[in-house]
Amino acid sequence: MSDVVTAPDGIPRCPWGMESEQMADYRAYHDTEWGLPVHGDDALFERMSLEAFQSGLSWITILRRRPGFRTAFADFRIPAVARFTDADADRLLADPGIIRNRAKIAATIGNARVAAALAPGELDELIWSYAPDRADRPAPRSRDDVQPVTPESTALAKDLKKRGFRFVGPTTAYAMMQACGLVNDHLAGCHVRAAAEAAARRDGAGRSGAPGAAAG
């Protein structure tokens, strides 16, 4: 048996995509984004930043503020955020459209500066090098089958920290891996799971022998 939930529209989904009062927001994110491969330095920097802001909060809090985050952080364009000044940090602390956490704001700006020092495409390559071999990952059937930390997320977090990134611990790194399609944690029977697997095959995600997998 799988813990998927069939909605009134007759489509089976992971249960978190059907949580009552947030159903519309979660459903759209679940159906069209979560678990599908994400590439590009700026796109991955955005996901890394939002997952860091989510730490200690519910994801719906971040999801509903995502437009505000994008406006406040120059659409997460790495070179632009890397040029933010102390005045920008003060502006962000006064912005009601985001989570006004001084440490997380400072970390996001600092992370942009670290990312800006990398070669184009290097952040993408670094993160995706930690995608595990999908053949070794059976489809989860319940939330209990999905662990919040894995050897790969621990290794990725360690690598990012060594390079100077902050607020990306093993749990946050794994949440990013789930969101960006490095792993497919849609439950067995969820209608998105097959689409995510097909997208990963087209993308070449989770290739056996990826350097990050070996590093873990």
Coordinates of N, CA and C in Angstrom, one line a residue:
M1 N 0.8 -1.2 0.0 CA 0.0 0.0 0.0 C 0.9 1.3 0.0
S2 N 0.4 2.2 -0.7 CA 1.1 3.5 -0.7 C 0.3 4.6 0.0
D3 N 0.9 5.6 0.5 CA 0.2 6.6 1.2 C -0.3 7.7 0.3
V4 N -0.3 7.5 -1.0 CA -0.8 8.6 -1.9 C -2.2 8.8 -1.6
V5 N -2.6 10.1 -1.9 CA -4.0 10.5 -1.6 C -4.6 10.9 -3.0
T6 N -5.8 10.3 -3.2 CA -6.5 10.7 -4.5 C -7.4 11.9 -4.2
A7 N -7.2 12.9 -5.0 CA -7.9 14.2 -4.8 C -9.3 14.1 -5.4
P8 N -10.2 15.1 -5.2 CA -11.5 15.1 -5.8 C -11.4 15.1 -7.4
D9 N -10.2 15.6 -7.9 CA -10.1 15.5 -9.4 C -9.7 14.1 -9.9
G10 N -9.6 13.2 -8.9 CA -9.3 11.8 -9.3 C -7.8 11.5 -9.5
I11 N -6.9 12.4 -9.2 CA -5.5 12.3 -9.5 C -4.8 11.9 -8.1
P12 N -4.0 10.8 -8.1 CA -3.3 10.5 -6.9 C -2.0 11.3 -6.7
R13 N -1.8 11.8 -5.5 CA -0.7 12.7 -5.2 C -0.1 12.3 -3.8
C14 N 1.2 12.8 -3.6 CA 1.8 12.6 -2.3 C 0.9 13.4 -1.3
P15 N 0.7 12.9 -0.1 CA -0.2 13.6 0.8 C 0.1 15.0 1.1
W16 N 1.4 15.4 1.1 CA 1.7 16.8 1.5 C 1.2 17.7 0.4
G17 N 1.0 17.2 -0.8 CA 0.4 18.0 -1.9 C -1.0 18.2 -1.8
M18 N -1.6 17.7 -0.8 CA -3.1 17.7 -0.6 C -3.5 18.3 0.7
E19 N -2.6 18.9 1.4 CA -2.9 19.4 2.8 C -3.9 20.5 2.7
S20 N -5.0 20.4 3.4 CA -6.3 21.1 3.2 C -6.2 22.5 2.9
E21 N -5.9 23.4 3.8 CA -6.1 24.8 3.6 C -5.1 25.4 2.6
Q22 N -4.0 24.6 2.5 CA -3.0 25.1 1.5 C -3.0 24.3 0.2
M23 N -4.1 23.6 -0.1 CA -4.1 22.6 -1.2 C -3.8 23.3 -2.5
A24 N -4.3 24.4 -2.8 CA -4.1 25.0 -4.2 C -2.6 25.3 -4.4
D25 N -2.0 25.9 -3.4 CA -0.6 26.3 -3.5 C 0.3 25.1 -3.5
Y26 N 0.1 24.2 -2.6 CA 0.9 23.0 -2.6 C 0.7 22.1 -3.8
R27 N -0.5 22.0 -4.2 CA -0.8 21.1 -5.4 C -0.1 21.6 -6.6
A28 N -0.1 22.9 -6.9 CA 0.6 23.4 -8.1 C 2.1 23.2 -8.0
Y29 N 2.7 23.4 -6.8 CA 4.1 23.2 -6.6 C 4.4 21.7 -6.8
H30 N 3.6 20.9 -6.1 CA 3.9 19.4 -6.2 C 3.8 18.9 -7.6
D31 N 2.8 19.4 -8.4 CA 2.5 18.9 -9.7 C 3.5 19.4 -10.8
T32 N 4.0 20.6 -10.6 CA 4.7 21.2 -11.7 C 6.2 21.5 -11.4
E33 N 6.6 21.4 -10.2 CA 8.0 21.8 -9.9 C 8.8 20.7 -9.1
W34 N 8.2 20.3 -7.9 CA 9.0 19.5 -7.0 C 9.4 18.2 -7.6
G35 N 10.7 17.9 -7.5 CA 11.2 16.6 -8.0 C 11.5 16.6 -9.5
L36 N 11.3 17.7 -10.2 CA 11.7 17.8 -11.6 C 13.1 18.4 -11.7
P37 N 13.9 18.0 -12.6 CA 15.3 18.5 -12.7 C 15.4 20.0 -12.9
V38 N 16.2 20.6 -12.1 CA 16.5 22.1 -12.1 C 17.9 22.3 -12.4
H39 N 18.2 23.1 -13.5 CA 19.6 23.4 -13.8 C 19.8 24.9 -14.0
G40 N 21.0 25.3 -14.0 CA 21.4 26.7 -14.1 C 21.9 27.2 -12.8
D41 N 23.0 27.9 -12.8 CA 23.5 28.4 -11.5 C 22.5 29.3 -10.8
D42 N 21.9 30.2 -11.5 CA 21.0 31.1 -10.8 C 19.8 30.4 -10.2
A43 N 19.2 29.5 -11.0 CA 18.0 28.7 -10.6 C 18.4 27.9 -9.3
L44 N 19.5 27.3 -9.3 CA 19.9 26.5 -8.2 C 20.3 27.3 -7.0
F45 N 20.9 28.5 -7.2 CA 21.1 29.4 -6.1 C 19.8 29.9 -5.5
E46 N 18.8 30.1 -6.3 CA 17.5 30.4 -5.7 C 17.0 29.3 -4.8
R47 N 17.0 28.1 -5.3 CA 16.5 27.0 -4.5 C 17.3 26.8 -3.2
M48 N 18.6 26.9 -3.3 CA 19.4 26.9 -2.2 C 19.1 27.9 -1.1
S49 N 18.8 29.1 -1.6 CA 18.5 30.3 -0.8 C 17.2 30.1 -0.1
L50 N 16.2 29.7 -0.9 CA 14.8 29.5 -0.3 C 14.8 28.4 0.7
E51 N 15.5 27.3 0.4 CA 15.5 26.2 1.4 C 16.2 26.7 2.7
A52 N 17.2 27.5 2.6 CA 17.9 28.0 3.8 C 16.9 28.9 4.6
F53 N 16.1 29.8 3.9 CA 15.1 30.6 4.6 C 14.0 29.7 5.2
Q54 N 13.8 28.6 4.6 CA 12.7 27.7 5.1 C 13.1 27.1 6.4
S55 N 14.3 26.9 6.7 CA 14.8 26.2 7.9 C 14.1 26.8 9.1
G56 N 13.4 25.9 9.8 CA 12.6 26.2 11.0 C 11.2 26.7 10.7
L57 N 10.8 26.8 9.5 CA 9.5 27.3 9.1 C 8.8 26.2 8.2
S58 N 7.5 26.4 7.9 CA 6.9 25.6 6.9 C 7.2 26.0 5.5
W59 N 7.2 25.1 4.6 CA 7.5 25.4 3.2 C 6.4 26.4 2.6
I60 N 5.2 26.2 3.0 CA 4.1 27.1 2.5 C 4.4 28.5 2.8
T61 N 5.1 28.8 3.9 CA 5.4 30.2 4.3 C 6.4 30.8 3.2
I62 N 7.3 30.0 2.8 CA 8.3 30.4 1.8 C 7.6 30.5 0.4
L63 N 6.8 29.5 0.1 CA 6.2 29.4 -1.2 C 5.3 30.6 -1.5
R64 N 4.6 31.0 -0.5 CA 3.7 32.2 -0.7 C 4.5 33.5 -0.7
R65 N 5.7 33.5 -0.3 CA 6.5 34.7 -0.3 C 7.5 34.7 -1.5
R66 N 7.5 33.6 -2.3 CA 8.5 33.5 -3.3 C 8.5 34.7 -4.3
P67 N 7.4 35.2 -4.7 CA 7.5 36.4 -5.5 C 8.2 37.6 -4.8
G68 N 7.9 37.8 -3.5 CA 8.6 38.8 -2.8 C 10.1 38.6 -2.7
F69 N 10.5 37.3 -2.5 CA 11.9 37.0 -2.4 C 12.6 37.3 -3.8
R70 N 11.9 37.0 -4.8 CA 12.5 37.2 -6.2 C 12.7 38.7 -6.4
T71 N 11.7 39.5 -6.0 CA 11.8 40.9 -6.2 C 13.0 41.5 -5.3
A72 N 13.0 41.0 -4.1 CA 14.0 41.6 -3.1 C 15.4 41.2 -3.5
F73 N 15.6 40.0 -4.0 CA 16.9 39.4 -4.3 C 17.2 39.4 -5.8
A74 N 16.7 40.4 -6.6 CA 17.1 40.6 -8.0 C 16.9 39.3 -8.8
D75 N 15.8 38.6 -8.5 CA 15.5 37.3 -9.2 C 16.6 36.3 -9.0
F76 N 17.3 36.5 -7.9 CA 18.4 35.5 -7.6 C 19.5 35.4 -8.6
R77 N 19.7 36.5 -9.3 CA 20.8 36.6 -10.3 C 22.1 36.7 -9.4
I78 N 22.9 35.7 -9.5 CA 24.1 35.6 -8.6 C 25.0 36.9 -8.7
P79 N 25.4 37.4 -9.9 CA 26.2 38.6 -9.9 C 25.6 39.8 -9.2
A80 N 24.2 39.9 -9.4 CA 23.5 41.1 -8.8 C 23.5 41.0 -7.3
V81 N 23.2 39.8 -6.7 CA 23.1 39.6 -5.3 C 24.5 39.8 -4.7
A82 N 25.5 39.3 -5.4 CA 26.9 39.4 -4.9 C 27.3 40.8 -4.7
R83 N 26.7 41.8 -5.4 CA 27.0 43.2 -5.3 C 26.2 43.9 -4.2
F84 N 25.3 43.2 -3.5 CA 24.5 43.8 -2.5 C 25.4 44.4 -1.4
T85 N 25.0 45.5 -0.9 CA 25.8 46.3 0.1 C 25.1 46.2 1.5
D86 N 25.7 46.8 2.5 CA 25.1 46.9 3.8 C 23.7 47.6 3.7
A87 N 23.6 48.6 2.8 CA 22.4 49.3 2.6 C 21.3 48.3 2.1
D88 N 21.7 47.4 1.2 CA 20.8 46.4 0.7 C 20.3 45.5 1.8
A89 N 21.2 45.1 2.6 CA 20.9 44.2 3.7 C 19.9 44.9 4.6
D90 N 20.1 46.2 4.9 CA 19.1 46.9 5.7 C 17.8 47.0 5.1
R91 N 17.8 47.2 3.7 CA 16.5 47.2 3.0 C 15.8 45.9 3.1
L92 N 16.5 44.8 3.0 CA 15.9 43.5 3.1 C 15.3 43.3 4.5
L93 N 16.0 43.7 5.5 CA 15.5 43.6 6.9 C 14.2 44.3 7.1
A94 N 13.9 45.3 6.3 CA 12.7 46.0 6.4 C 11.6 45.6 5.4
D95 N 11.9 44.6 4.6 CA 11.0 44.2 3.5 C 10.0 43.1 4.1
P96 N 8.7 43.5 4.1 CA 7.7 42.5 4.6 C 7.4 41.4 3.7
G97 N 7.9 41.5 2.5 CA 7.6 40.5 1.5 C 8.5 39.2 1.6
I98 N 9.5 39.3 2.5 CA 10.3 38.1 2.7 C 10.4 37.7 4.2
I99 N 11.2 36.8 4.5 CA 11.4 36.4 5.9 C 12.6 37.3 6.4
R100 N 12.3 38.2 7.4 CA 13.3 39.1 7.8 C 14.2 38.6 8.9
N101 N 15.1 37.7 8.5 CA 16.1 37.1 9.4 C 17.5 37.6 9.0
R102 N 18.1 38.3 9.9 CA 19.4 38.9 9.6 C 20.4 37.9 9.2
A103 N 20.5 36.8 9.9 CA 21.6 35.8 9.6 C 21.4 35.2 8.2
K104 N 20.1 34.9 7.9 CA 19.8 34.2 6.6 C 20.0 35.2 5.5
I105 N 19.7 36.5 5.7 CA 19.9 37.5 4.6 C 21.4 37.6 4.4
A106 N 22.2 37.7 5.5 CA 23.6 37.8 5.3 C 24.2 36.6 4.6
A107 N 23.7 35.4 5.0 CA 24.2 34.2 4.4 C 23.9 34.2 2.9
T108 N 22.7 34.6 2.5 CA 22.3 34.6 1.1 C 23.2 35.5 0.3
I109 N 23.5 36.7 0.8 CA 24.4 37.6 0.1 C 25.8 37.0 0.1
G110 N 26.3 36.5 1.2 CA 27.6 35.8 1.2 C 27.7 34.7 0.3
N111 N 26.6 33.9 0.2 CA 26.6 32.7 -0.7 C 26.7 33.1 -2.2
A112 N 26.0 34.3 -2.5 CA 26.1 34.8 -3.8 C 27.5 35.2 -4.2
R113 N 28.2 35.7 -3.2 CA 29.6 36.1 -3.5 C 30.5 34.9 -3.7
V114 N 30.2 33.8 -2.9 CA 31.0 32.6 -3.1 C 30.6 32.0 -4.5
A115 N 29.4 32.0 -4.9 CA 28.9 31.4 -6.2 C 29.5 32.3 -7.3
A116 N 29.6 33.6 -7.1 CA 30.1 34.5 -8.2 C 31.5 34.2 -8.5
A117 N 32.2 33.7 -7.5 CA 33.7 33.4 -7.7 C 33.9 32.1 -8.5
L118 N 32.8 31.3 -8.7 CA 33.0 30.0 -9.4 C 32.9 30.3 -10.9
A119 N 33.3 29.4 -11.7 CA 33.2 29.5 -13.1 C 31.7 29.3 -13.5
P120 N 31.3 29.9 -14.7 CA 29.9 29.7 -15.1 C 29.6 28.2 -15.2
G121 N 28.5 27.7 -14.7 CA 28.1 26.3 -14.7 C 28.7 25.5 -13.6
E122 N 29.7 26.0 -12.9 CA 30.4 25.2 -11.8 C 29.5 24.9 -10.7
L123 N 28.6 25.8 -10.3 CA 27.7 25.5 -9.2 C 26.7 24.4 -9.6
D124 N 26.2 24.5 -10.8 CA 25.3 23.5 -11.3 C 26.1 22.1 -11.3
E125 N 27.3 22.1 -11.8 CA 28.0 20.8 -11.9 C 28.3 20.3 -10.5
L126 N 28.7 21.2 -9.6 CA 29.0 20.8 -8.2 C 27.8 20.1 -7.5
I127 N 26.6 20.8 -7.6 CA 25.4 20.3 -6.9 C 25.0 18.9 -7.5
W128 N 25.0 18.9 -8.9 CA 24.5 17.7 -9.5 C 25.5 16.5 -9.4
S129 N 26.7 16.8 -9.1 CA 27.7 15.7 -8.9 C 27.3 14.8 -7.7
Y130 N 26.4 15.3 -6.9 CA 26.0 14.6 -5.7 C 24.7 13.8 -5.9
A131 N 24.1 13.8 -7.1 CA 22.9 13.0 -7.4 C 23.2 11.6 -7.3
P132 N 22.5 10.8 -6.4 CA 22.8 9.4 -6.3 C 22.3 8.6 -7.5
D133 N 22.8 7.4 -7.6 CA 22.3 6.5 -8.7 C 20.9 6.1 -8.4
R134 N 20.0 6.5 -9.3 CA 18.6 6.3 -9.1 C 18.2 4.8 -9.0
A135 N 19.0 3.9 -9.6 CA 18.8 2.5 -9.6 C 18.8 2.0 -8.1
D136 N 19.5 2.7 -7.3 CA 19.7 2.2 -5.9 C 18.6 2.7 -5.0
R137 N 17.6 3.4 -5.5 CA 16.6 4.1 -4.7 C 15.2 3.6 -5.1
P138 N 14.7 2.6 -4.3 CA 13.3 2.2 -4.6 C 12.3 3.3 -4.3
A139 N 11.2 3.3 -5.0 CA 10.1 4.3 -4.8 C 9.6 4.2 -3.4
P140 N 9.7 5.4 -2.6 CA 9.1 5.4 -1.3 C 7.6 5.2 -1.3
R141 N 7.1 4.5 -0.3 CA 5.6 4.2 -0.3 C 4.9 5.1 0.8
S142 N 5.7 5.7 1.7 CA 5.2 6.5 2.8 C 6.2 7.6 3.1
R143 N 5.8 8.5 3.9 CA 6.7 9.6 4.4 C 7.8 8.9 5.2
D144 N 7.5 7.8 5.9 CA 8.5 7.2 6.8 C 9.6 6.6 6.0
D145 N 9.4 6.3 4.7 CA 10.4 5.8 3.8 C 11.4 6.8 3.3
V146 N 11.1 8.1 3.6 CA 12.0 9.2 3.1 C 12.7 9.8 4.3
Q147 N 14.0 9.6 4.2 CA 14.9 10.1 5.3 C 15.3 11.6 5.1
P148 N 15.4 12.4 6.1 CA 15.7 13.8 5.9 C 17.1 14.1 5.6
V149 N 18.0 13.2 5.8 CA 19.4 13.3 5.6 C 19.9 12.0 4.9
T150 N 20.8 12.2 3.9 CA 21.4 11.0 3.3 C 22.9 11.2 3.2
P151 N 23.6 10.1 2.9 CA 25.1 10.3 2.8 C 25.4 11.3 1.7
E152 N 24.7 11.4 0.6 CA 24.9 12.3 -0.4 C 24.7 13.8 0.0
S153 N 23.6 14.0 0.8 CA 23.3 15.3 1.2 C 24.3 15.8 2.3
T154 N 24.8 14.8 3.1 CA 25.8 15.2 4.1 C 27.1 15.6 3.4
A155 N 27.5 14.8 2.3 CA 28.7 15.1 1.6 C 28.6 16.4 0.8
L156 N 27.4 16.7 0.2 CA 27.2 17.9 -0.5 C 27.3 19.1 0.5
A157 N 26.6 19.0 1.6 CA 26.7 20.1 2.6 C 28.1 20.3 3.1
K158 N 28.9 19.3 3.3 CA 30.3 19.4 3.7 C 31.1 20.1 2.6
D159 N 30.9 19.8 1.3 CA 31.6 20.4 0.2 C 31.2 21.9 0.1
L160 N 29.9 22.2 0.2 CA 29.5 23.6 0.1 C 30.1 24.4 1.2
K161 N 30.1 23.9 2.5 CA 30.6 24.6 3.6 C 32.1 24.8 3.4
K162 N 32.8 23.8 2.9 CA 34.3 24.0 2.7 C 34.5 25.1 1.7
R163 N 33.6 25.3 0.8 CA 33.8 26.4 -0.2 C 33.4 27.8 0.3
G164 N 32.7 27.8 1.5 CA 32.3 29.1 2.0 C 30.8 29.3 2.1
F165 N 30.0 28.4 1.6 CA 28.6 28.6 1.6 C 28.1 28.4 3.1
R166 N 27.0 29.1 3.4 CA 26.5 29.0 4.8 C 25.0 28.7 4.7
F167 N 24.5 28.2 5.8 CA 23.1 27.8 6.0 C 22.6 26.7 5.0
V168 N 23.6 25.8 4.7 CA 23.2 24.7 3.8 C 23.8 23.4 4.5
G169 N 23.1 23.0 5.6 CA 23.4 21.8 6.3 C 22.9 20.6 5.6
P170 N 23.1 19.4 6.1 CA 22.7 18.2 5.4 C 21.2 18.1 5.2
T171 N 20.4 18.6 6.1 CA 18.9 18.5 5.9 C 18.5 19.5 4.9
T172 N 19.0 20.7 4.9 CA 18.7 21.7 3.9 C 19.2 21.3 2.5
A173 N 20.4 20.7 2.5 CA 20.9 20.2 1.2 C 20.0 19.1 0.7
Y174 N 19.5 18.2 1.5 CA 18.6 17.1 1.0 C 17.3 17.7 0.5
A175 N 16.7 18.7 1.2 CA 15.5 19.3 0.8 C 15.7 19.9 -0.6
M176 N 16.9 20.5 -0.8 CA 17.2 21.1 -2.1 C 17.3 20.0 -3.2
M177 N 17.9 18.9 -2.8 CA 18.0 17.7 -3.7 C 16.7 17.2 -4.1
Q178 N 15.8 17.1 -3.2 CA 14.4 16.7 -3.5 C 13.7 17.7 -4.4
A179 N 13.8 19.0 -4.1 CA 13.1 20.0 -4.9 C 13.6 20.1 -6.3
C180 N 14.9 19.9 -6.5 CA 15.6 20.1 -7.8 C 15.7 18.8 -8.6
G181 N 15.2 17.7 -8.1 CA 15.1 16.5 -8.9 C 16.4 15.7 -8.9
L182 N 17.3 16.0 -8.0 CA 18.5 15.1 -7.9 C 18.0 13.7 -7.4
V183 N 16.9 13.7 -6.6 CA 16.3 12.5 -6.2 C 14.8 12.6 -6.5
N184 N 14.1 11.5 -6.6 CA 12.7 11.4 -6.8 C 12.0 10.8 -5.6
D185 N 11.5 11.7 -4.8 CA 10.8 11.2 -3.5 C 9.3 11.3 -3.6
H186 N 8.8 11.5 -4.9 CA 7.3 11.3 -5.0 C 7.0 9.8 -4.7
L187 N 6.0 9.6 -4.0 CA 5.6 8.3 -3.5 C 5.2 7.4 -4.7
A188 N 5.4 6.1 -4.5 CA 4.9 5.1 -5.5 C 3.4 5.4 -5.7
G189 N 2.9 5.5 -6.9 CA 1.5 5.7 -7.2 C 1.2 7.1 -7.4
C190 N 2.1 8.1 -7.0 CA 1.8 9.5 -7.3 C 1.9 9.7 -8.8
H191 N 1.0 10.6 -9.3 CA 1.0 10.7 -10.7 C 2.2 11.5 -11.3
V192 N 3.0 12.2 -10.4 CA 4.1 12.9 -10.9 C 5.4 12.1 -10.9
R193 N 5.4 11.0 -10.2 CA 6.6 10.2 -10.1 C 7.1 9.7 -11.4
A194 N 6.3 9.2 -12.3 CA 6.7 8.7 -13.6 C 7.2 9.9 -14.4
A195 N 6.6 11.0 -14.4 CA 7.0 12.2 -15.1 C 8.4 12.6 -14.6
A196 N 8.6 12.6 -13.3 CA 9.9 13.0 -12.8 C 11.0 12.0 -13.2
E197 N 10.7 10.7 -13.3 CA 11.6 9.7 -13.7 C 12.0 9.9 -15.2
A198 N 10.9 10.2 -16.0 CA 11.2 10.4 -17.4 C 12.0 11.7 -17.7
A199 N 11.8 12.7 -16.9 CA 12.6 13.9 -17.0 C 14.0 13.7 -16.6
A200 N 14.2 12.9 -15.6 CA 15.5 12.5 -15.1 C 16.3 11.7 -16.2
R201 N 15.6 10.8 -16.8 CA 16.3 10.0 -17.9 C 16.7 10.9 -19.0
R202 N 15.8 11.9 -19.4 CA 16.2 12.8 -20.5 C 17.4 13.7 -20.0
D203 N 17.4 14.0 -18.8 CA 18.4 14.9 -18.2 C 19.8 14.2 -18.0
G204 N 19.7 12.8 -17.8 CA 20.9 12.1 -17.4 C 21.1 12.1 -16.0
A205 N 20.1 12.5 -15.1 CA 20.3 12.7 -13.7 C 20.5 11.3 -13.0
G206 N 21.3 11.3 -12.0 CA 21.5 10.1 -11.2 C 22.4 9.1 -11.9
R207 N 23.3 9.5 -12.7 CA 24.1 8.6 -13.4 C 25.0 7.8 -12.5
S208 N 25.2 6.5 -12.7 CA 26.0 5.7 -11.9 C 27.5 6.2 -12.0
G209 N 28.1 6.3 -10.8 CA 29.5 6.8 -10.8 C 29.7 8.3 -10.8
A210 N 28.6 9.0 -10.5 CA 28.8 10.5 -10.4 C 29.8 10.8 -9.3
P211 N 30.6 11.8 -9.5 CA 31.7 12.0 -8.5 C 31.2 12.3 -7.1
G212 N 30.1 13.0 -7.0 CA 29.6 13.3 -5.6 C 29.2 12.0 -4.9
A213 N 28.6 11.1 -5.6 CA 28.2 9.8 -5.0 C 29.5 9.1 -4.4
A214 N 30.5 9.2 -5.2 CA 31.8 8.5 -4.7 C 32.3 9.3 -3.5
A215 N 32.1 10.6 -3.5 CA 32.7 11.4 -2.4 C 32.0 11.2 -1.1
G216 N 30.7 10.7 -1.1 CA 30.0 10.5 0.1 C 30.5 9.4 0.9

